mmCIF file of C-alpha atoms in Angstrom:
data_model
loop_
_atom_site.group_PDB
_atom_site.id
_atom_site.type_symbol
_atom_site.label_atom_id
_atom_site.label_comp_id
_atom_site.label_asym_id
_atom_site.label_seq_id
_atom_site.Cartn_x
_atom_site.Cartn_y
_atom_site.Cartn_z
ATOM 1 C CA ALA A 958 0.633 27.213 -25.578
ATOM 2 C CA GLN A 959 0.650 24.574 -23.290
ATOM 3 C CA THR A 960 -2.341 24.066 -20.792
ATOM 4 C CA VAL A 961 -2.933 21.683 -17.898
ATOM 5 C CA THR A 962 -6.448 20.420 -16.845
ATOM 6 C CA GLN A 963 -7.738 19.008 -13.647
ATOM 7 C CA SER A 964 -11.322 17.937 -14.206
ATOM 8 C CA GLN A 965 -12.217 16.899 -10.674
ATOM 9 C CA PRO A 966 -12.469 19.875 -8.312
ATOM 10 C CA GLU A 967 -12.884 17.692 -5.252
ATOM 11 C CA MET A 968 -12.301 14.070 -4.479
ATOM 12 C CA SER A 969 -12.969 12.147 -1.185
ATOM 13 C CA VAL A 970 -11.291 8.974 0.048
ATOM 14 C CA GLN A 971 -11.647 6.832 3.280
ATOM 15 C CA GLU A 972 -8.654 6.446 5.354
ATOM 16 C CA ALA A 973 -6.303 3.752 4.363
ATOM 17 C CA GLU A 974 -7.967 3.264 0.810
ATOM 18 C CA THR A 975 -6.589 4.399 -2.645
ATOM 19 C CA VAL A 976 -7.540 7.497 -4.614
ATOM 20 C CA THR A 977 -6.718 8.521 -8.258
ATOM 21 C CA LEU A 978 -6.258 12.129 -9.111
ATOM 22 C CA SER A 979 -6.666 12.880 -12.992
ATOM 23 C CA CYS A 980 -4.877 15.378 -15.062
ATOM 24 C CA THR A 981 -4.520 16.112 -18.702
ATOM 25 C CA TYR A 982 -2.157 18.551 -20.506
ATOM 26 C CA ASP A 983 -1.587 19.747 -23.964
ATOM 27 C CA THR A 984 1.854 20.582 -25.428
ATOM 28 C CA SER A 985 3.653 20.049 -28.807
ATOM 29 C CA GLU A 986 7.053 19.591 -27.058
ATOM 30 C CA SER A 987 8.570 16.295 -26.740
ATOM 31 C CA ASP A 988 10.877 17.038 -23.677
ATOM 32 C CA TYR A 989 9.401 18.347 -20.706
ATOM 33 C CA TYR A 990 8.670 17.507 -16.656
ATOM 34 C CA LEU A 991 5.211 16.945 -15.243
ATOM 35 C CA PHE A 992 4.654 17.578 -11.576
ATOM 36 C CA TRP A 993 2.201 16.991 -8.778
ATOM 37 C CA TYR A 994 2.436 19.647 -6.007
ATOM 38 C CA LYS A 995 0.550 19.391 -2.543
ATOM 39 C CA GLN A 996 -0.726 22.508 -0.894
ATOM 40 C CA PRO A 997 -2.229 21.998 2.707
ATOM 41 C CA PRO A 998 -4.061 24.711 4.530
ATOM 42 C CA SER A 999 -0.826 26.098 5.616
ATOM 43 C CA ARG A 1000 -0.361 27.163 1.960
ATOM 44 C CA GLN A 1001 3.193 26.144 1.563
ATOM 45 C CA MET A 1002 3.354 24.346 -1.809
ATOM 46 C CA ILE A 1003 5.289 20.820 -1.514
ATOM 47 C CA LEU A 1004 6.374 18.706 -4.529
ATOM 48 C CA VAL A 1005 5.052 15.228 -4.195
ATOM 49 C CA ILE A 1006 6.349 13.465 -7.350
ATOM 50 C CA ARG A 1007 8.194 14.621 -10.791
ATOM 51 C CA GLN A 1008 7.970 12.735 -14.097
ATOM 52 C CA GLU A 1009 10.425 13.342 -16.853
ATOM 53 C CA ALA A 1010 8.671 13.078 -20.251
ATOM 54 C CA TYR A 1011 11.563 10.926 -21.852
ATOM 55 C CA LYS A 1012 11.310 8.303 -19.136
ATOM 56 C CA GLN A 1013 8.781 5.439 -19.836
ATOM 57 C CA GLN A 1014 8.814 4.192 -16.271
ATOM 58 C CA ASN A 1015 6.256 5.674 -14.045
ATOM 59 C CA ALA A 1016 7.617 7.558 -10.954
ATOM 60 C CA THR A 1017 7.029 6.522 -7.406
ATOM 61 C CA GLU A 1018 7.539 8.075 -4.242
ATOM 62 C CA ASN A 1019 6.555 5.779 -1.208
ATOM 63 C CA ARG A 1020 2.739 5.762 -1.236
ATOM 64 C CA PHE A 1021 2.533 8.015 -4.248
ATOM 65 C CA SER A 1022 2.656 6.834 -7.955
ATOM 66 C CA VAL A 1023 1.729 8.265 -11.234
ATOM 67 C CA ASN A 1024 0.163 6.912 -14.333
ATOM 68 C CA PHE A 1025 1.969 8.785 -17.270
ATOM 69 C CA GLN A 1026 0.359 8.120 -20.704
ATOM 70 C CA LYS A 1027 2.585 10.302 -23.113
ATOM 71 C CA ALA A 1028 0.605 9.836 -26.016
ATOM 72 C CA ALA A 1029 -2.788 10.394 -24.367
ATOM 73 C CA LYS A 1030 -1.210 13.200 -22.526
ATOM 74 C CA SER A 1031 -2.497 12.099 -19.357
ATOM 75 C CA PHE A 1032 -0.742 12.111 -15.858
ATOM 76 C CA SER A 1033 -2.704 10.652 -12.935
ATOM 77 C CA LEU A 1034 -1.664 10.472 -9.337
ATOM 78 C CA LYS A 1035 -2.485 7.676 -7.206
ATOM 79 C CA ILE A 1036 -2.183 7.724 -3.440
ATOM 80 C CA SER A 1037 -2.383 4.583 -1.612
ATOM 81 C CA ASP A 1038 -3.161 3.739 2.042
ATOM 82 C CA SER A 1039 -4.391 7.498 2.333
ATOM 83 C CA GLN A 1040 -3.940 9.073 5.440
ATOM 84 C CA LEU A 1041 -5.363 12.052 6.997
ATOM 85 C CA GLY A 1042 -2.537 14.134 6.576
ATOM 86 C CA ASP A 1043 -2.857 13.732 2.749
ATOM 87 C CA ALA A 1044 -5.896 16.050 2.912
ATOM 88 C CA ALA A 1045 -5.005 19.088 0.851
ATOM 89 C CA MET A 1046 -5.310 20.674 -2.585
ATOM 90 C CA TYR A 1047 -3.148 18.956 -5.281
ATOM 91 C CA PHE A 1048 -1.978 20.676 -8.419
ATOM 92 C CA CYS A 1049 -0.728 19.064 -11.523
ATOM 93 C CA ALA A 1050 1.997 20.993 -13.337
ATOM 94 C CA TYR A 1051 4.027 21.227 -16.391
ATOM 95 C CA ARG A 1052 7.308 22.638 -17.459
ATOM 96 C CA ASN A 1053 9.346 22.411 -20.590
ATOM 97 C CA THR A 1054 12.670 20.900 -20.097
ATOM 98 C CA GLY A 1055 15.058 23.811 -19.570
ATOM 99 C CA GLY A 1056 12.091 26.273 -19.340
ATOM 100 C CA PHE A 1057 11.475 28.830 -16.676
ATOM 101 C CA LYS A 1058 7.609 28.907 -16.490
ATOM 102 C CA THR A 1059 5.675 26.235 -14.628
ATOM 103 C CA ILE A 1060 1.975 25.934 -15.605
ATOM 104 C CA PHE A 1061 -0.377 24.749 -13.019
ATOM 105 C CA GLY A 1062 -3.672 23.261 -13.363
ATOM 106 C CA ALA A 1063 -6.502 24.604 -11.238
ATOM 107 C CA GLY A 1064 -6.257 21.839 -8.567
ATOM 108 C CA THR A 1065 -8.085 19.068 -6.864
ATOM 109 C CA ARG A 1066 -9.034 19.385 -3.316
ATOM 110 C CA LEU A 1067 -8.774 15.950 -1.450
ATOM 111 C CA PHE A 1068 -10.487 15.017 1.464
ATOM 112 C CA VAL A 1069 -9.694 12.064 3.585
ATOM 113 C CA LYS A 1070 -12.371 10.597 5.894
ATOM 114 C CA ALA A 1071 -11.537 8.887 9.019
ATOM 115 C CA ASP B 24 18.898 24.938 6.702
ATOM 116 C CA ALA B 25 16.552 27.928 6.482
ATOM 117 C CA GLY B 26 13.924 27.497 3.547
ATOM 118 C CA VAL B 27 12.291 30.154 1.652
ATOM 119 C CA THR B 28 11.187 32.998 3.532
ATOM 120 C CA GLN B 29 8.649 35.581 2.471
ATOM 121 C CA SER B 30 7.547 38.810 4.064
ATOM 122 C CA PRO B 31 5.034 39.907 5.090
ATOM 123 C CA THR B 32 2.875 37.011 5.852
ATOM 124 C CA HIS B 33 -0.160 38.823 5.011
ATOM 125 C CA LEU B 34 -1.247 42.478 4.467
ATOM 126 C CA ILE B 35 -4.045 44.707 3.569
ATOM 127 C CA LYS B 36 -3.948 47.533 1.126
ATOM 128 C CA THR B 37 -6.387 50.036 -0.667
ATOM 129 C CA ARG B 38 -6.950 50.106 -4.357
ATOM 130 C CA GLY B 39 -4.493 52.494 -5.950
ATOM 131 C CA GLN B 40 -1.865 51.888 -3.487
ATOM 132 C CA GLN B 41 1.506 50.283 -4.016
ATOM 133 C CA VAL B 42 2.919 47.202 -2.423
ATOM 134 C CA THR B 43 6.235 45.495 -2.041
ATOM 135 C CA LEU B 44 6.433 41.754 -1.232
ATOM 136 C CA ARG B 45 9.901 40.133 -0.315
ATOM 137 C CA CYS B 46 11.529 36.815 -0.767
ATOM 138 C CA SER B 47 14.716 35.268 0.423
ATOM 139 C CA PRO B 48 15.858 32.128 -1.282
ATOM 140 C CA ILE B 49 17.669 29.112 -0.069
ATOM 141 C CA SER B 50 21.215 29.594 0.690
ATOM 142 C CA GLY B 51 23.200 28.900 -2.519
ATOM 143 C CA HIS B 52 20.323 29.281 -4.830
ATOM 144 C CA LYS B 53 20.531 32.161 -7.364
ATOM 145 C CA SER B 54 17.230 31.905 -9.117
ATOM 146 C CA VAL B 55 13.796 32.846 -7.987
ATOM 147 C CA SER B 56 10.261 32.714 -9.439
ATOM 148 C CA TRP B 57 7.256 34.564 -8.497
ATOM 149 C CA TYR B 58 3.836 33.435 -8.857
ATOM 150 C CA GLN B 59 0.331 34.737 -8.162
ATOM 151 C CA GLN B 60 -2.506 32.469 -6.737
ATOM 152 C CA VAL B 61 -5.941 33.690 -6.829
ATOM 153 C CA LEU B 62 -8.403 31.922 -4.333
ATOM 154 C CA GLY B 63 -9.591 28.668 -5.896
ATOM 155 C CA GLN B 64 -6.881 28.643 -8.823
ATOM 156 C CA GLY B 65 -3.549 27.338 -9.526
ATOM 157 C CA PRO B 66 -0.554 29.612 -9.273
ATOM 158 C CA GLN B 67 0.061 31.554 -12.372
ATOM 159 C CA PHE B 68 3.681 32.589 -13.196
ATOM 160 C CA ILE B 69 4.850 36.125 -12.976
ATOM 161 C CA PHE B 70 8.553 36.424 -13.086
ATOM 162 C CA GLN B 71 11.908 34.477 -12.767
ATOM 163 C CA TYR B 72 15.109 36.101 -12.031
ATOM 164 C CA TYR B 73 18.470 34.470 -12.347
ATOM 165 C CA GLU B 74 21.676 36.480 -11.228
ATOM 166 C CA LYS B 75 19.709 39.610 -10.818
ATOM 167 C CA GLU B 76 18.493 39.541 -14.440
ATOM 168 C CA GLU B 77 15.009 38.710 -15.644
ATOM 169 C CA ARG B 78 14.670 35.462 -17.357
ATOM 170 C CA GLY B 79 11.131 35.204 -18.107
ATOM 171 C CA ARG B 80 7.843 37.130 -17.626
ATOM 172 C CA GLY B 81 4.454 35.924 -17.683
ATOM 173 C CA ASN B 82 1.215 37.480 -18.855
ATOM 174 C CA PHE B 83 0.876 40.352 -16.314
ATOM 175 C CA PRO B 84 0.600 43.941 -16.822
ATOM 176 C CA ASP B 85 3.586 46.449 -16.406
ATOM 177 C CA ARG B 86 2.103 47.435 -12.866
ATOM 178 C CA PHE B 87 4.055 44.069 -11.834
ATOM 179 C CA SER B 88 7.793 44.433 -11.596
ATOM 180 C CA ALA B 89 10.511 42.748 -9.671
ATOM 181 C CA ARG B 90 14.116 42.992 -8.958
ATOM 182 C CA GLN B 91 16.919 40.760 -7.383
ATOM 183 C CA PHE B 92 19.609 41.824 -5.220
ATOM 184 C CA PRO B 93 23.217 40.739 -5.166
ATOM 185 C CA ASN B 94 22.360 38.521 -2.263
ATOM 186 C CA TYR B 95 19.893 36.948 -4.429
ATOM 187 C CA SER B 96 16.843 37.951 -2.341
ATOM 188 C CA SER B 97 14.061 39.480 -4.544
ATOM 189 C CA GLU B 98 11.178 41.844 -4.308
ATOM 190 C CA LEU B 99 7.918 41.973 -6.264
ATOM 191 C CA ASN B 100 6.314 45.358 -6.730
ATOM 192 C CA VAL B 101 2.711 45.947 -7.582
ATOM 193 C CA ASN B 102 1.457 49.573 -8.506
ATOM 194 C CA ALA B 103 -1.851 51.025 -8.747
ATOM 195 C CA LEU B 104 -3.488 47.828 -6.935
ATOM 196 C CA LEU B 105 -6.744 46.611 -8.108
ATOM 197 C CA LEU B 106 -9.192 44.600 -6.357
ATOM 198 C CA GLY B 107 -8.244 41.608 -8.581
ATOM 199 C CA ASP B 108 -4.705 41.758 -7.347
ATOM 200 C CA SER B 109 -6.000 40.147 -4.097
ATOM 201 C CA ALA B 110 -4.216 36.756 -4.012
ATOM 202 C CA LEU B 111 -1.466 34.536 -2.528
ATOM 203 C CA TYR B 112 1.851 35.500 -3.843
ATOM 204 C CA LEU B 113 4.292 32.721 -3.833
ATOM 205 C CA CYS B 114 8.092 32.918 -4.423
ATOM 206 C CA ALA B 115 10.202 29.775 -5.420
ATOM 207 C CA SER B 116 13.728 29.178 -4.903
ATOM 208 C CA ILE B 117 15.252 27.330 -7.821
ATOM 209 C CA GLN B 118 18.041 25.032 -7.813
ATOM 210 C CA GLU B 119 19.760 25.461 -10.943
ATOM 211 C CA GLY B 120 20.508 22.346 -13.230
ATOM 212 C CA LEU B 121 18.051 19.983 -14.532
ATOM 213 C CA PRO B 122 15.402 19.547 -13.375
ATOM 214 C CA MET B 123 15.463 23.092 -11.946
ATOM 215 C CA GLU B 124 13.556 22.020 -8.808
ATOM 216 C CA GLN B 125 11.453 24.642 -7.418
ATOM 217 C CA TYR B 126 10.862 25.181 -3.459
ATOM 218 C CA PHE B 127 8.255 27.492 -2.542
ATOM 219 C CA GLY B 128 7.969 29.575 0.274
ATOM 220 C CA PRO B 129 4.778 30.102 2.574
ATOM 221 C CA GLY B 130 3.627 32.912 0.432
ATOM 222 C CA THR B 131 2.294 36.516 1.105
ATOM 223 C CA ARG B 132 -1.367 36.949 1.286
ATOM 224 C CA LEU B 133 -2.545 40.266 -0.104
ATOM 225 C CA THR B 134 -6.084 41.667 0.355
ATOM 226 C CA VAL B 135 -6.841 44.819 -1.607
ATOM 227 C CA THR B 136 -9.949 46.586 -0.571
#
């Protein structure tokens, strides 16, 4: 069975600084997707970034980028130039390609200090 | 374009009661998934429906059931409520075709007393 582990319950960053959130996963599959989702206090889960396992290039979306290490089964999220609006719960998630079930980690709460 | 809608926003039920939660997917989407998010945890997969058929089920007891209607809206039913069923229930509208992007609704907060 696949698992997703987020070892940082909380992280804090100063506005305009950079922060990295960690995630490790376990799977025996070779073809899958990894995701980072953001859940602000409004509760609505929003996709931040997606990585296809077969792509070696790390995904980037504006200020958000990932460091995908397939052999190490590691998938970290880097947020550059942090903004107050980045404060939220961040969830790392996994899904087999063509699968119907997404597996989420326990989440990391990110605080952004002005 | 309307996003994913869920109703009600929140509700309070008593142990032993039954509850029905509703979800309307994004127009054109034929598939929905349901997740349970207990406070302080990540969402856990309950069901996925596609074209009114159950495509997958998570590790939840038979007290949990769901269905999908011809207009692709969906209901999640939970019978014989337990205190542990208190959670945020999320519905995701799924865009078919890889990578099967999920668009989440705002959720229904269920409190069981």
